[in-house]
Amino acid sequence: MNKKYAIYIAAVIIIVLIVSGAFILSNYNPGSNNTGTQNLSVIDDEGYATNFTSVPQRIISLAPSNTQILFGIGVGDKVVGVTDYDHLPYNFTAWIAAGNMTSVGGFSTPNKEAIASLHPDLILATPINDPDVVTLRSLGYNVLVLNPNDVNGVFKDITMVGKAIGADQNATTLVNSIKNKIDSIEAKIAAANETKPLVYYEVWYPDPLMSAGSTSFINDVIAKAGGINIFGNETQQYPTVSSETIVQKNPDVIMLPTDMANPGDKPFYGSVAQVKERPGWGSISAIQNNRIIVVDGDLFAEAGPRIAENIAVAAQAFYPDLFNSTSP
Amino acid sequence: MTADKVESKYSKRHSRWKLILLALIIALIAAIILCLNIGYAPIKFSDILTILGKQIPLLNGSINSSSVSPVNQAIILQIRLPRILAGAIVGAGLAAAGVMYQGVFRNPMADSYLLGASAGASLGYTLTAIYAGSLALTFLGLGIFQIIAFIGAVLTVFLVYFMSRVGNKVPITTLLLSGIVVNIFILALQTVFELRSGKALIGIVAWIAGGFSNITWLDIYAVFPFVMIGIVLAYFFTKDLNMLSMGDDTAQHLGVNTERVRQILLLISSLITGAVVSISGVIGFVGLIIPHMTRLVIGPDHRILLPASAIVGAIFLILCDSLARVATGASELPVGVITALAGTPFFIYLLRKRKTSYSL
Amino acid sequence: MVLLSVDGVECRYGSVKILENVSFTVKDGDFVGIIGPNGSGKTTLLKSISRTLKPYKGTIILDKIDIYNIKSIDLAKQMAIVPQESNIGFSFTALDIVLMGRNPHMKRFQMESESDLTIVRKAMNRTNTWHLADRPINELSGGEKQRVVIARALAQEPKVLLLDEPLTHLDMINQLEIMDLVKELCTKEHLIVLAVIHDLNLAARYCSSLLLLKGATIFAAGSVENVLTSENIKAVFRVDTIVRKSLVTNSLFVIPLSPQKSSVPRNCAIHIIAGAGTGTVVMKALFDEGYEVTAGVLNMLDTDYETAELLKIPTVSEAPFSPITEESKRLLSEMIFKSAIVVVTSVPFGYGNLSNLETALEAAKRGIRTYVIDEVPIESRDFTAGIATALMVELKKSGAIFIKHPSELPTLVNATHDRIELRKHAQSEIPGHMKNKLNSFTKNADNKEVS
């Protein structure tokens, strides 16, 4: 009785393993990247090389910054899918509602079925989607991961995307236009030869209190706008900091981002008045001189084609006398 | 009365068990087919059957699949089916591991995360996301995330086990306490790393909350043997589990090698847990409550409780995941939220319906 | 013949010896009761035999095999344990529980076979639990549960059955049933049974031999008669007891005496005239108060005679069924006239014991303080056609004090005794030549005193 039992069970296990193995292996699709002639190889920001055998006609963007690049290069008509958070440069929410555009979900959970239904031939992602990227590639899709950490990174990404979609010319134009804008700002600042202000950018408050470090693009924006990020020596991208350090470093300008979902003119946490009243902050130069700037959190959160606008806003905040107010 | 009467009383129970298992398996198949119909993309049921039929080697020739678009085929076979099967495997694994942990610890509040499997897996995933996420490494097709998560889970349990050893024995209370302490410790490490994770934080938090959005067939192939073989092996110790529930001393006096049995069951259930957590993140509720639910209806005999709980867990998780998939438009809810929201009221209902007082 | 030998066993918790130098041998058919006060090592001994606690020193050999050298599953085939309490929270059926007893005999992947089921069936029949087979164990009463656990032990087909205080949570009838059952199994199935029992009387009644433990070692071992003596019990339990044999159960039983005797022995002799059980309570009460009690004349089969024997009260006795002889009456008079107080209980009077009443009257006339307990009116207990009643009237006239209820007696007696003492004390202050005069004076005064 017991031997029969054991054999029976063993047989079941083996059969199950064989069947499932066969079933699965026959479905294993290592991706279309390695088939066909090698036409165009594009290496993304994570070092992964994708082969394009044809020019992509149906593009999905998994982040607003990527969407802006696509529209900036002029291939907006090829974009078939965006995220729920996209609202630039067009009111995509309305488009989605009207059925003229498809949403593939939020930031961290792009809906694979939605993506598959759109049968895209190019997907632009960011490092947030790393696990999804693995899955999407295993399903055979072309995925480029964009991860710009500074202004040059943005240029590189624009160029990369331009190459992948065969719009090299437009890409170069876009890059140049942005570059020019930034160059002129930098030149103006250099010419004025004023002392650079110390700047504190508040990424998050209160728990934890976070700023931007040397490897963040915010740091680059501040630098290009002629400021000195008081946490520019932190290697962490978004270091956790303490009030004490901020007070001790005594920034000249404080930049507070608005709520990303509801940009208005208030910082996303509390109000400017509340910030002034934070215990111990009264001695900070920026507070005493009332140089607290509320910036568009949405704008500053992404390293995309509008990076020039970011720098302009920052520059105006740092050198109000140099740059007349032109709203971002 | 003769021995025949005993025999008949006894075999009546056996056939009752077989019936229960059969009914549950049918329910499972029904759930799978039902949930294949649920999803973002609208696909006709007949198309689904066609797609499935085409995969069965014998029916291959006689099915005409020309009307089915390749996109839909890809969706069903590459996206939905893996998710559903993964849900089944993970649900079965968590429930079975829960039964084993509750039996070994003789504690109704035990689930298989007690000794740190979930904490270890989360930490492994976090470290991978921060330091190696962009490398997109795979090993035999398996993502590095899953591998490190699995290693993290198993290492943590081993650590807890060997921390609690006193001579040749591992007292249950010590094991429990070590588990709690290690869980807290790793959680602290986890928090530290999360704060340093920058952009990867959203992904990390989302993964830990548990979900099936990135299941590939290779994940299933890797995890299925752990769960299936684990449950089958554990089945051979169900009689021992019955006796263990009488108390250590009694079990020993009846000839059970309690120390060995406990070791083996903890090993099996921890491997199962590590494997399933590595692909699905930390899904709560299933391992803790499904064994109780099943016990309320079916009784405490582990010989039926173990397989039945596994199947119930599978069905439950498939249904919850399908709900998670379509609850809010194109984006998803974490499956752990659904399991708790859906499961709790149902469990309370079962608890109250029970006429006799429920003692574990 | 199967032997269980325990040889030089010593058990420790850390460095503390909780069992020391334990050696004994038992054979099949022996029902051994392990008795002793709390902390004497009874449960430890059982644990060492059941392999729950490994001895620091010594061996335990069952049927020529050292039990610590075999696998636990092999031991389970020969030894079964019934624990003190089975708190099984799961709702396994009684049949499930008993089936678990077959586990030692089954291989891992084996399902229960027909012979297993037959054995289980038999075990449940022996323990009268078959009708509970389908009931969940946690719904059964204490006694039923215990019987199911015994059935499980039986299903193991053991040679040795260990029971750890199996009767603690059971009511009387369950206790008796279980002991009957175990005894029967012991003799019929030729088992070796070792049971830790708190109740000495039950142990004495059912066990064939006893192990008396004290201070982590064996104090006495052997037959029940040899082990269960007042001396042993006093030495081990520090309680005074009387050990008697009950003719009904043909076994010894132990009567514990109150651990507290009265404060000071009073040098005062009280004689009690009683019979037919009316005097037992009074004897005990006055004995406890410290008086020197005497009794008689009592018939040797009388309950009061037994009480007097137990309390070691000097008694004038008469042969059973005989009326009181002249000799006895003379002895009685001798005894009474030395007493300071006489008590006559509500004993029925017939021609056989009428002379007791006559002697009492004598005593009263002599001036000895006499109390008559008049709980039951004399008329209803006078079987001498009025003679006893008349004697009672005389008694009253002679100054005897009648009280309605025996419970009033000790207080009254104490009060009287105190007065006597006081007077004695007062007398000692008086110069010698006046003492005698005073003595006779107070004596006369006493005689005349009414309560």
mmCIF file of C-alpha atoms in Angstrom, chain A residues 81-314:
data_model
loop_
_atom_site.group_PDB
_atom_site.id
_atom_site.type_symbol
_atom_site.label_atom_id
_atom_site.label_comp_id
_atom_site.label_asym_id
_atom_site.label_seq_id
_atom_site.Cartn_x
_atom_site.Cartn_y
_atom_site.Cartn_z
ATOM 1 C CA GLY A 81 -0.123 55.509 -25.136
ATOM 2 C CA VAL A 82 0.742 57.693 -22.138
ATOM 3 C CA THR A 83 0.407 57.511 -18.362
ATOM 4 C CA ASP A 84 -2.314 58.920 -16.141
ATOM 5 C CA TYR A 85 0.052 61.661 -15.087
ATOM 6 C CA ASP A 86 0.703 63.142 -18.460
ATOM 7 C CA HIS A 87 -0.726 66.602 -19.014
ATOM 8 C CA LEU A 88 1.986 68.301 -21.036
ATOM 9 C CA PRO A 89 2.263 69.564 -23.569
ATOM 10 C CA TYR A 90 -1.382 68.738 -24.152
ATOM 11 C CA ASN A 91 -4.305 67.991 -21.967
ATOM 12 C CA PHE A 92 -3.991 64.261 -22.314
ATOM 13 C CA THR A 93 -6.581 63.621 -19.681
ATOM 14 C CA ALA A 94 -9.154 65.154 -21.942
ATOM 15 C CA TRP A 95 -7.758 63.252 -24.911
ATOM 16 C CA ILE A 96 -8.031 59.982 -23.006
ATOM 17 C CA ALA A 97 -11.559 60.800 -21.992
ATOM 18 C CA ALA A 98 -12.469 61.599 -25.536
ATOM 19 C CA GLY A 99 -10.972 58.354 -26.712
ATOM 20 C CA ASN A 100 -8.204 59.937 -28.727
ATOM 21 C CA MET A 101 -5.438 58.640 -26.550
ATOM 22 C CA THR A 102 -4.973 55.587 -24.346
ATOM 23 C CA SER A 103 -3.672 55.521 -20.797
ATOM 24 C CA VAL A 104 -1.536 52.594 -19.819
ATOM 25 C CA GLY A 105 -1.747 53.186 -16.107
ATOM 26 C CA GLY A 106 0.253 54.871 -13.388
ATOM 27 C CA PHE A 107 3.925 55.293 -12.764
ATOM 28 C CA SER A 108 4.810 52.027 -11.161
ATOM 29 C CA THR A 109 2.255 49.683 -12.630
ATOM 30 C CA PRO A 110 1.954 50.049 -16.355
ATOM 31 C CA ASN A 111 -0.777 47.763 -17.526
ATOM 32 C CA LYS A 112 0.771 45.137 -19.770
ATOM 33 C CA GLU A 113 -2.500 44.191 -21.383
ATOM 34 C CA ALA A 114 -3.131 47.799 -22.322
ATOM 35 C CA ILE A 115 0.361 48.041 -23.718
ATOM 36 C CA ALA A 116 -0.063 44.827 -25.656
ATOM 37 C CA SER A 117 -3.394 45.952 -27.071
ATOM 38 C CA LEU A 118 -1.735 49.023 -28.509
ATOM 39 C CA HIS A 119 0.939 46.847 -30.146
ATOM 40 C CA PRO A 120 3.691 49.406 -29.887
ATOM 41 C CA ASP A 121 7.064 49.115 -31.528
ATOM 42 C CA LEU A 122 8.808 51.410 -29.083
ATOM 43 C CA ILE A 123 8.345 52.001 -25.373
ATOM 44 C CA LEU A 124 10.127 54.763 -23.477
ATOM 45 C CA ALA A 125 10.594 54.009 -19.808
ATOM 46 C CA THR A 126 12.421 55.329 -16.750
ATOM 47 C CA PRO A 127 14.337 53.398 -14.054
ATOM 48 C CA ILE A 128 11.184 53.313 -11.923
ATOM 49 C CA ASN A 129 9.892 50.738 -14.379
ATOM 50 C CA ASP A 130 12.932 48.483 -14.202
ATOM 51 C CA PRO A 131 11.067 45.258 -13.348
ATOM 52 C CA ASP A 132 8.432 45.982 -15.954
ATOM 53 C CA VAL A 133 11.132 46.646 -18.482
ATOM 54 C CA VAL A 134 12.454 43.122 -18.001
ATOM 55 C CA THR A 135 9.015 41.684 -18.560
ATOM 56 C CA LEU A 136 8.258 43.872 -21.553
ATOM 57 C CA ARG A 137 11.510 42.950 -23.222
ATOM 58 C CA SER A 138 10.843 39.286 -22.590
ATOM 59 C CA LEU A 139 7.520 39.752 -24.322
ATOM 60 C CA GLY A 140 9.435 41.045 -27.312
ATOM 61 C CA TYR A 141 8.975 44.788 -27.129
ATOM 62 C CA ASN A 142 11.612 47.420 -27.805
ATOM 63 C CA VAL A 143 12.177 49.367 -24.619
ATOM 64 C CA LEU A 144 14.510 52.299 -24.072
ATOM 65 C CA VAL A 145 15.170 53.409 -20.494
ATOM 66 C CA LEU A 146 15.828 57.112 -20.090
ATOM 67 C CA ASN A 147 17.602 58.224 -16.952
ATOM 68 C CA PRO A 148 18.963 61.756 -17.254
ATOM 69 C CA ASN A 149 20.668 63.035 -14.153
ATOM 70 C CA ASP A 150 21.750 66.392 -15.468
ATOM 71 C CA VAL A 151 21.295 68.738 -18.371
ATOM 72 C CA ASN A 152 23.756 66.882 -20.556
ATOM 73 C CA GLY A 153 21.871 63.728 -19.811
ATOM 74 C CA VAL A 154 18.720 65.324 -21.163
ATOM 75 C CA PHE A 155 20.523 66.276 -24.369
ATOM 76 C CA LYS A 156 21.860 62.768 -24.691
ATOM 77 C CA ASP A 157 18.396 61.314 -24.235
ATOM 78 C CA ILE A 158 16.819 63.621 -26.802
ATOM 79 C CA THR A 159 19.489 62.627 -29.263
ATOM 80 C CA MET A 160 19.005 58.945 -28.446
ATOM 81 C CA VAL A 161 15.280 59.067 -28.980
ATOM 82 C CA GLY A 162 15.750 61.035 -32.164
ATOM 83 C CA LYS A 163 18.091 58.356 -33.454
ATOM 84 C CA ALA A 164 15.700 55.569 -32.599
ATOM 85 C CA ILE A 165 12.730 57.109 -34.340
ATOM 86 C CA GLY A 166 14.616 58.435 -37.312
ATOM 87 C CA ALA A 167 14.131 62.085 -36.398
ATOM 88 C CA ASP A 168 17.753 62.972 -35.884
ATOM 89 C CA GLN A 169 17.360 66.384 -37.427
ATOM 90 C CA ASN A 170 14.523 67.443 -35.190
ATOM 91 C CA ALA A 171 16.338 66.114 -32.188
ATOM 92 C CA THR A 172 19.398 68.164 -32.924
ATOM 93 C CA THR A 173 17.298 71.246 -33.441
ATOM 94 C CA LEU A 174 15.559 70.750 -30.130
ATOM 95 C CA VAL A 175 18.806 70.184 -28.309
ATOM 96 C CA ASN A 176 20.358 73.272 -29.836
ATOM 97 C CA SER A 177 17.434 75.460 -28.948
ATOM 98 C CA ILE A 178 17.551 74.378 -25.344
ATOM 99 C CA LYS A 179 21.283 74.709 -25.244
ATOM 100 C CA ASN A 180 21.114 78.206 -26.568
ATOM 101 C CA LYS A 181 18.645 79.268 -23.979
ATOM 102 C CA ILE A 182 20.767 77.882 -21.219
ATOM 103 C CA ASP A 183 23.961 79.292 -22.645
ATOM 104 C CA SER A 184 22.546 82.767 -22.771
ATOM 105 C CA ILE A 185 21.426 82.553 -19.177
ATOM 106 C CA GLU A 186 24.810 81.323 -18.115
ATOM 107 C CA ALA A 187 26.554 84.016 -20.053
ATOM 108 C CA LYS A 188 24.472 86.724 -18.479
ATOM 109 C CA ILE A 189 25.273 85.437 -15.049
ATOM 110 C CA ALA A 190 28.947 85.092 -15.753
ATOM 111 C CA ALA A 191 29.065 88.626 -17.076
ATOM 112 C CA ALA A 192 27.480 90.073 -13.987
ATOM 113 C CA ASN A 193 30.118 88.449 -11.832
ATOM 114 C CA GLU A 194 28.062 88.571 -8.685
ATOM 115 C CA THR A 195 28.560 86.296 -5.720
ATOM 116 C CA LYS A 196 26.724 83.082 -6.165
ATOM 117 C CA PRO A 197 23.847 82.572 -3.767
ATOM 118 C CA LEU A 198 23.594 79.515 -1.528
ATOM 119 C CA VAL A 199 20.491 77.597 -2.445
ATOM 120 C CA TYR A 200 18.369 75.084 -0.595
ATOM 121 C CA TYR A 201 15.863 73.046 -2.601
ATOM 122 C CA GLU A 202 13.335 71.170 -0.515
ATOM 123 C CA VAL A 203 12.425 67.907 -2.177
ATOM 124 C CA TRP A 204 10.345 66.571 0.696
ATOM 125 C CA TYR A 205 9.073 67.655 4.103
ATOM 126 C CA PRO A 206 8.573 66.766 6.940
ATOM 127 C CA ASP A 207 9.226 63.123 7.146
ATOM 128 C CA PRO A 208 11.875 62.694 6.014
ATOM 129 C CA LEU A 209 13.352 66.050 5.247
ATOM 130 C CA MET A 210 14.952 65.616 1.849
ATOM 131 C CA SER A 211 17.008 67.737 -0.453
ATOM 132 C CA ALA A 212 18.812 67.148 -3.728
ATOM 133 C CA GLY A 213 22.372 65.876 -3.904
ATOM 134 C CA SER A 214 25.147 66.023 -6.445
ATOM 135 C CA THR A 215 23.773 63.236 -8.626
ATOM 136 C CA SER A 216 20.345 64.785 -9.059
ATOM 137 C CA PHE A 217 19.448 66.954 -12.014
ATOM 138 C CA ILE A 218 18.059 69.593 -9.665
ATOM 139 C CA ASN A 219 21.621 70.071 -8.574
ATOM 140 C CA ASP A 220 22.601 70.666 -12.181
ATOM 141 C CA VAL A 221 19.761 73.125 -12.673
ATOM 142 C CA ILE A 222 20.876 75.112 -9.660
ATOM 143 C CA ALA A 223 24.449 75.091 -10.842
ATOM 144 C CA LYS A 224 23.581 76.210 -14.363
ATOM 145 C CA ALA A 225 21.387 78.927 -12.930
ATOM 146 C CA GLY A 226 24.391 80.245 -11.058
ATOM 147 C CA GLY A 227 23.586 79.014 -7.601
ATOM 148 C CA ILE A 228 25.374 76.785 -5.130
ATOM 149 C CA ASN A 229 23.359 73.841 -3.850
ATOM 150 C CA ILE A 230 24.075 73.650 -0.125
ATOM 151 C CA PHE A 231 23.873 69.863 -0.402
ATOM 152 C CA GLY A 232 25.859 69.710 -3.593
ATOM 153 C CA ASN A 233 28.497 67.627 -1.872
ATOM 154 C CA GLU A 234 26.142 64.812 -0.976
ATOM 155 C CA THR A 235 26.634 61.880 -3.303
ATOM 156 C CA GLN A 236 23.186 60.510 -2.623
ATOM 157 C CA GLN A 237 20.662 61.606 -5.165
ATOM 158 C CA TYR A 238 18.083 62.660 -2.588
ATOM 159 C CA PRO A 239 19.744 62.749 0.812
ATOM 160 C CA THR A 240 17.857 62.945 4.074
ATOM 161 C CA VAL A 241 18.921 66.106 5.875
ATOM 162 C CA SER A 242 18.282 67.834 9.165
ATOM 163 C CA SER A 243 17.009 71.300 10.016
ATOM 164 C CA GLU A 244 20.142 71.891 11.970
ATOM 165 C CA THR A 245 22.353 71.461 8.924
ATOM 166 C CA ILE A 246 20.188 73.757 6.866
ATOM 167 C CA VAL A 247 20.259 76.492 9.492
ATOM 168 C CA GLN A 248 23.996 76.109 9.865
ATOM 169 C CA LYS A 249 24.575 76.317 6.121
ATOM 170 C CA ASN A 250 22.428 79.442 5.973
ATOM 171 C CA PRO A 251 21.164 79.465 2.371
ATOM 172 C CA ASP A 252 20.389 82.710 0.620
ATOM 173 C CA VAL A 253 17.524 81.286 -1.382
ATOM 174 C CA ILE A 254 15.005 78.614 -0.472
ATOM 175 C CA MET A 255 13.137 76.854 -3.236
ATOM 176 C CA LEU A 256 9.888 75.065 -2.389
ATOM 177 C CA PRO A 257 8.088 72.937 -4.963
ATOM 178 C CA THR A 258 4.327 72.919 -5.301
ATOM 179 C CA ASP A 259 2.189 69.827 -5.185
ATOM 180 C CA MET A 260 2.727 67.898 -8.389
ATOM 181 C CA ALA A 261 -0.864 66.886 -8.785
ATOM 182 C CA ASN A 262 -2.367 70.283 -7.960
ATOM 183 C CA PRO A 263 0.086 72.959 -8.924
ATOM 184 C CA GLY A 264 -0.984 76.255 -7.517
ATOM 185 C CA ASP A 265 1.196 78.742 -5.892
ATOM 186 C CA LYS A 266 1.579 77.176 -2.507
ATOM 187 C CA PRO A 267 4.371 74.826 -1.563
ATOM 188 C CA PHE A 268 3.019 71.294 -1.405
ATOM 189 C CA TYR A 269 3.506 71.257 2.302
ATOM 190 C CA GLY A 270 1.995 74.068 4.307
ATOM 191 C CA SER A 271 2.502 77.678 3.328
ATOM 192 C CA VAL A 272 5.426 80.031 2.973
ATOM 193 C CA ALA A 273 4.430 81.648 6.257
ATOM 194 C CA GLN A 274 4.608 78.277 7.976
ATOM 195 C CA VAL A 275 8.041 77.642 6.560
ATOM 196 C CA LYS A 276 9.214 80.958 7.974
ATOM 197 C CA GLU A 277 8.014 79.858 11.367
ATOM 198 C CA ARG A 278 9.837 76.583 11.505
ATOM 199 C CA PRO A 279 11.714 76.449 14.787
ATOM 200 C CA GLY A 280 15.252 77.715 14.424
ATOM 201 C CA TRP A 281 14.805 78.758 10.832
ATOM 202 C CA GLY A 282 14.322 82.388 11.664
ATOM 203 C CA SER A 283 18.034 83.006 11.499
ATOM 204 C CA ILE A 284 18.371 81.791 7.935
ATOM 205 C CA SER A 285 19.343 84.526 5.524
ATOM 206 C CA ALA A 286 16.779 83.439 2.946
ATOM 207 C CA ILE A 287 13.989 83.841 5.469
ATOM 208 C CA GLN A 288 15.215 87.125 6.805
ATOM 209 C CA ASN A 289 15.490 88.526 3.308
ATOM 210 C CA ASN A 290 12.287 86.897 2.200
ATOM 211 C CA ARG A 291 13.940 85.056 -0.662
ATOM 212 C CA ILE A 292 11.652 82.045 -0.612
ATOM 213 C CA ILE A 293 10.619 80.927 -4.050
ATOM 214 C CA VAL A 294 7.728 78.620 -4.763
ATOM 215 C CA VAL A 295 8.439 76.731 -7.960
ATOM 216 C CA ASP A 296 6.267 74.482 -10.047
ATOM 217 C CA GLY A 297 6.853 71.029 -8.547
ATOM 218 C CA ASP A 298 5.709 69.389 -11.698
ATOM 219 C CA LEU A 299 8.179 71.295 -13.762
ATOM 220 C CA PHE A 300 11.087 70.739 -11.488
ATOM 221 C CA ALA A 301 10.355 67.056 -10.944
ATOM 222 C CA GLU A 302 11.257 66.017 -14.429
ATOM 223 C CA ALA A 303 14.388 66.211 -16.472
ATOM 224 C CA GLY A 304 12.848 66.788 -19.808
ATOM 225 C CA PRO A 305 12.869 69.339 -22.637
ATOM 226 C CA ARG A 306 11.641 72.071 -20.333
ATOM 227 C CA ILE A 307 14.844 72.045 -18.445
ATOM 228 C CA ALA A 308 15.665 75.430 -19.885
ATOM 229 C CA GLU A 309 12.537 76.817 -18.265
ATOM 230 C CA ASN A 310 13.660 75.337 -14.966
ATOM 231 C CA ILE A 311 16.971 77.070 -15.230
ATOM 232 C CA ALA A 312 15.318 80.313 -16.188
ATOM 233 C CA VAL A 313 13.055 80.217 -13.173
ATOM 234 C CA ALA A 314 15.945 79.398 -10.922
#
